[in-house]
CSV table of C-alpha atoms in Angstrom, one decimal:
chain,number,residue,atom,x,y,z
A,1,MET,CA,16.1,24.4,27.4
A,2,PRO,CA,12.5,23.4,28.2
A,3,ALA,CA,11.8,20.7,30.7
A,4,PRO,CA,11.3,17.2,29.3
A,5,GLN,CA,7.8,16.0,28.8
A,6,ILE,CA,6.6,13.5,31.4
A,7,SER,CA,3.9,11.0,30.3
A,8,ASP,CA,0.7,10.8,32.2
A,9,SER,CA,1.3,7.1,32.7
A,10,ALA,CA,3.7,7.6,35.7
A,11,THR,CA,1.6,6.9,38.8
A,12,LYS,CA,3.3,9.0,41.4
A,13,ASP,CA,4.7,12.4,41.8
A,14,ILE,CA,7.7,13.6,39.8
A,15,PRO,CA,10.8,12.8,41.7
A,16,THR,CA,13.2,15.5,42.9
A,17,PRO,CA,17.0,15.2,42.4
A,18,ALA,CA,17.2,14.2,46.1
A,19,ALA,CA,14.6,11.5,45.6
A,20,LEU,CA,16.5,10.2,42.6
A,21,PHE,CA,19.8,10.2,44.5
A,22,ARG,CA,18.1,8.2,47.4
A,23,GLY,CA,16.4,5.8,45.1
A,24,PHE,CA,19.4,5.0,43.0
A,25,SER,CA,21.5,4.8,46.1
A,26,ARG,CA,19.2,2.0,47.4
A,27,VAL,CA,19.5,0.4,44.0
A,28,GLY,CA,23.3,0.6,43.9
A,29,LEU,CA,23.7,-0.9,47.4
A,30,SER,CA,21.1,-3.6,46.7
A,31,GLY,CA,22.9,-5.8,44.2
A,32,PHE,CA,26.3,-7.3,43.5
A,33,GLY,CA,27.1,-8.2,39.9
A,34,GLY,CA,24.0,-6.6,38.5
A,35,VAL,CA,21.5,-4.1,39.8
A,36,LEU,CA,19.2,-3.9,36.8
A,37,PRO,CA,16.4,-6.0,38.5
A,38,TRP,CA,16.6,-3.6,41.5
A,39,ALA,CA,16.4,-0.6,39.2
A,40,ARG,CA,13.3,-2.0,37.6
A,41,ARG,CA,11.7,-2.7,41.0
A,42,LEU,CA,12.4,0.9,42.1
A,43,LEU,CA,11.3,2.6,38.9
A,44,VAL,CA,8.2,0.5,38.0
A,45,GLU,CA,7.0,-1.3,41.1
A,46,THR,CA,8.1,0.7,44.2
A,47,GLU,CA,8.0,4.3,43.1
A,48,GLY,CA,6.0,4.0,39.9
A,49,TRP,CA,8.1,6.7,38.2
A,50,LEU,CA,7.9,4.6,34.9
A,51,THR,CA,5.3,2.1,33.6
A,52,ALA,CA,6.6,-1.3,32.7
A,53,GLU,CA,6.4,-0.4,29.0
A,54,GLU,CA,8.3,2.9,29.5
A,55,PHE,CA,11.0,1.0,31.4
A,56,ASN,CA,11.4,-1.6,28.6
A,57,VAL,CA,11.7,1.2,25.9
A,58,LEU,CA,14.1,3.3,28.0
A,59,LEU,CA,16.2,0.2,28.8
A,60,GLY,CA,16.3,-0.7,25.1
A,61,LEU,CA,17.7,2.8,24.4
A,62,CYS,CA,20.2,2.5,27.2
A,63,GLN,CA,21.4,-0.8,26.0
A,64,PHE,CA,22.1,0.7,22.6
A,65,LEU,CA,24.2,3.5,24.1
A,66,PRO,CA,27.9,2.9,25.1
A,67,GLY,CA,28.6,2.3,28.8
A,68,PRO,CA,26.9,0.3,31.6
A,69,ASN,CA,23.2,-0.1,30.9
A,70,VAL,CA,22.1,0.7,34.5
A,71,VAL,CA,24.2,3.9,34.6
A,72,ASN,CA,22.7,5.0,31.3
A,73,LEU,CA,19.3,4.2,32.8
A,74,ALA,CA,20.0,6.3,35.9
A,75,VAL,CA,21.1,9.2,33.7
A,76,ALA,CA,18.2,8.9,31.3
A,77,VAL,CA,15.6,8.8,34.1
A,78,GLY,CA,17.3,11.7,35.9
A,79,VAL,CA,17.3,13.8,32.7
A,80,ARG,CA,13.7,12.9,32.0
A,81,PHE,CA,12.5,14.2,35.4
A,82,CYS,CA,15.0,16.8,36.5
A,83,GLY,CA,17.3,17.7,33.6
A,84,TRP,CA,21.0,17.6,34.2
A,85,ARG,CA,20.6,17.8,38.0
A,86,GLY,CA,18.6,14.6,37.9
A,87,ALA,CA,21.2,13.0,35.7
A,88,VAL,CA,24.0,13.8,38.1
A,89,ALA,CA,21.9,12.8,41.1
A,90,GLY,CA,20.9,9.5,39.6
A,91,ALA,CA,24.4,8.6,38.4
A,92,LEU,CA,26.0,9.6,41.7
A,93,GLY,CA,23.4,7.9,43.8
A,94,LEU,CA,23.9,4.7,41.8
A,95,MET,CA,27.7,4.7,41.9
A,96,LEU,CA,28.9,6.4,45.1
A,97,GLY,CA,27.9,3.8,47.7
A,98,PRO,CA,29.1,0.8,45.6
A,99,PHE,CA,32.4,2.6,44.9
A,100,PHE,CA,33.2,2.6,48.7
A,101,VAL,CA,31.9,-0.9,49.2
A,102,ALA,CA,34.0,-2.1,46.3
A,103,LEU,CA,37.1,-0.4,47.7
A,104,VAL,CA,36.6,-2.2,51.1
A,105,LEU,CA,35.8,-5.5,49.5
A,106,GLY,CA,38.8,-5.2,47.2
A,107,VAL,CA,41.1,-4.8,50.2
A,108,LEU,CA,39.4,-7.8,52.0
A,109,TYR,CA,39.6,-9.9,48.9
A,110,GLY,CA,43.3,-9.1,48.6
A,111,LEU,CA,43.8,-10.4,52.2
A,112,TYR,CA,41.3,-13.4,52.2
A,113,GLY,CA,40.3,-14.1,48.6
A,114,GLU,CA,42.1,-17.5,48.4
A,115,LEU,CA,40.2,-19.0,51.3
A,116,PRO,CA,37.8,-21.8,50.2
A,117,ALA,CA,34.9,-20.3,52.1
A,118,VAL,CA,35.3,-17.0,50.3
A,119,GLN,CA,35.5,-18.7,46.9
A,120,SER,CA,32.3,-20.7,47.7
A,121,MET,CA,30.5,-17.5,48.8
A,122,LEU,CA,31.5,-15.8,45.5
A,123,HIS,CA,30.2,-18.7,43.5
A,124,GLY,CA,26.8,-18.5,45.3
A,125,ILE,CA,26.6,-14.7,44.8
A,126,THR,CA,27.1,-15.3,41.0
A,127,LEU,CA,24.2,-17.7,40.9
A,128,VAL,CA,21.9,-15.3,42.7
A,129,GLY,CA,22.8,-12.5,40.3
A,130,ALA,CA,22.1,-14.8,37.3
A,131,GLY,CA,18.7,-15.7,38.9
A,132,LEU,CA,17.8,-12.0,39.3
A,133,ILE,CA,18.6,-11.2,35.7
A,134,ILE,CA,16.5,-14.2,34.5
A,135,ALA,CA,13.6,-13.1,36.7
A,136,MET,CA,13.7,-9.6,35.4
A,137,GLY,CA,13.9,-10.8,31.8
A,138,ILE,CA,10.7,-12.9,32.4
A,139,ARG,CA,8.9,-9.9,33.9
A,140,MET,CA,9.9,-7.7,30.9
A,141,GLY,CA,8.8,-10.4,28.5
A,142,LEU,CA,5.4,-10.6,30.1
A,143,ASN,CA,4.9,-6.9,29.4
A,144,VAL,CA,5.4,-7.5,25.7
A,145,LYS,CA,2.4,-9.9,25.4
A,146,ASN,CA,0.3,-7.2,23.7
A,147,ARG,CA,3.1,-6.4,21.2
A,148,VAL,CA,3.7,-9.9,19.6
A,149,ILE,CA,5.2,-8.3,16.6
A,150,TYR,CA,8.4,-7.6,18.6
A,151,LEU,CA,9.0,-11.3,19.6
A,152,PRO,CA,10.6,-12.3,16.2
A,153,PHE,CA,13.1,-9.5,16.6
A,154,ALA,CA,14.0,-10.7,20.1
A,155,ALA,CA,14.3,-14.3,18.9
A,156,VAL,CA,16.6,-13.3,16.0
A,157,ALA,CA,18.8,-11.2,18.3
A,158,PHE,CA,19.0,-14.0,20.8
A,159,VAL,CA,20.0,-16.6,18.1
A,160,GLY,CA,22.4,-14.2,16.5
A,161,ILE,CA,24.2,-13.4,19.7
A,162,ALA,CA,23.9,-16.5,21.9
A,163,VAL,CA,23.9,-19.3,19.2
A,164,LEU,CA,25.7,-17.9,16.2
A,165,HIS,CA,28.1,-15.6,18.2
A,166,TRP,CA,27.6,-12.6,16.0
A,167,PRO,CA,29.1,-9.4,17.3
A,168,LEU,CA,26.7,-7.4,19.5
A,169,PRO,CA,27.2,-4.1,17.6
A,170,ALA,CA,26.4,-5.8,14.3
A,171,VAL,CA,23.2,-7.3,15.7
A,172,MET,CA,22.2,-4.0,17.3
A,173,LEU,CA,22.8,-2.0,14.1
A,174,GLY,CA,21.1,-4.6,11.9
A,175,GLY,CA,18.1,-4.8,14.3
A,176,ALA,CA,17.8,-1.0,14.4
A,177,ALA,CA,17.9,-0.8,10.6
A,178,LEU,CA,15.4,-3.6,10.3
A,179,THR,CA,12.9,-2.2,12.8
A,180,ILE,CA,13.2,1.4,11.5
A,181,SER,CA,12.5,0.0,8.0
A,182,LEU,CA,9.5,-2.0,9.2
A,183,SER,CA,8.1,1.0,11.1
A,184,TRP,CA,8.5,3.2,8.1
A,185,TRP,CA,6.8,0.6,5.9
A,186,ARG,CA,3.9,0.2,8.3
A,187,LEU,CA,3.4,3.9,8.6
A,188,SER,CA,3.4,4.3,4.7
A,189,GLN,CA,0.9,1.4,4.5
A,190,ALA,CA,-1.4,3.1,7.1
A,191,ALA,CA,-1.2,6.4,5.2
A,192,LYS,CA,-2.3,4.7,2.0
A,193,ARG,CA,-5.5,3.5,3.7
């Protein structure tokens, strides 16, 4: 199987499986309740392995696939740069450290979870996690400014899921069908010119 094509837009060297493992280990150990903002920071800002637009596109694909988005992202980035070895390195790097941390925290929560101080701390961590997700969403939205055509799709998806409580799979399949149809129509119109 030939190596995957890497775009010229990546600003740094192609990562090795060891670099992917180390990078995703840092990501996995950086966040509680959501590491997607940390993954974006690693991939786009710190290492420059992906551009902001490449990250948005890849994350969209990973959200469409079953399973945790950030694990899908680690696998997709690993495959892109190093094939199956990169996929294994990214996924293990992301999950190995947090697995042991969760094991220890689970034992501690079983012993001390009912204490008011522990409950207050957990509520604070929840708010921090929500803030990180909102900040990442804003950053991703700023990268869409040159592609205004996508904003109505995002608005319809938001209203469908958050306001009308439509099932996520139906919104995703409907959105995929609509965007594929629109892309096909735009290409056919461009071919006629």
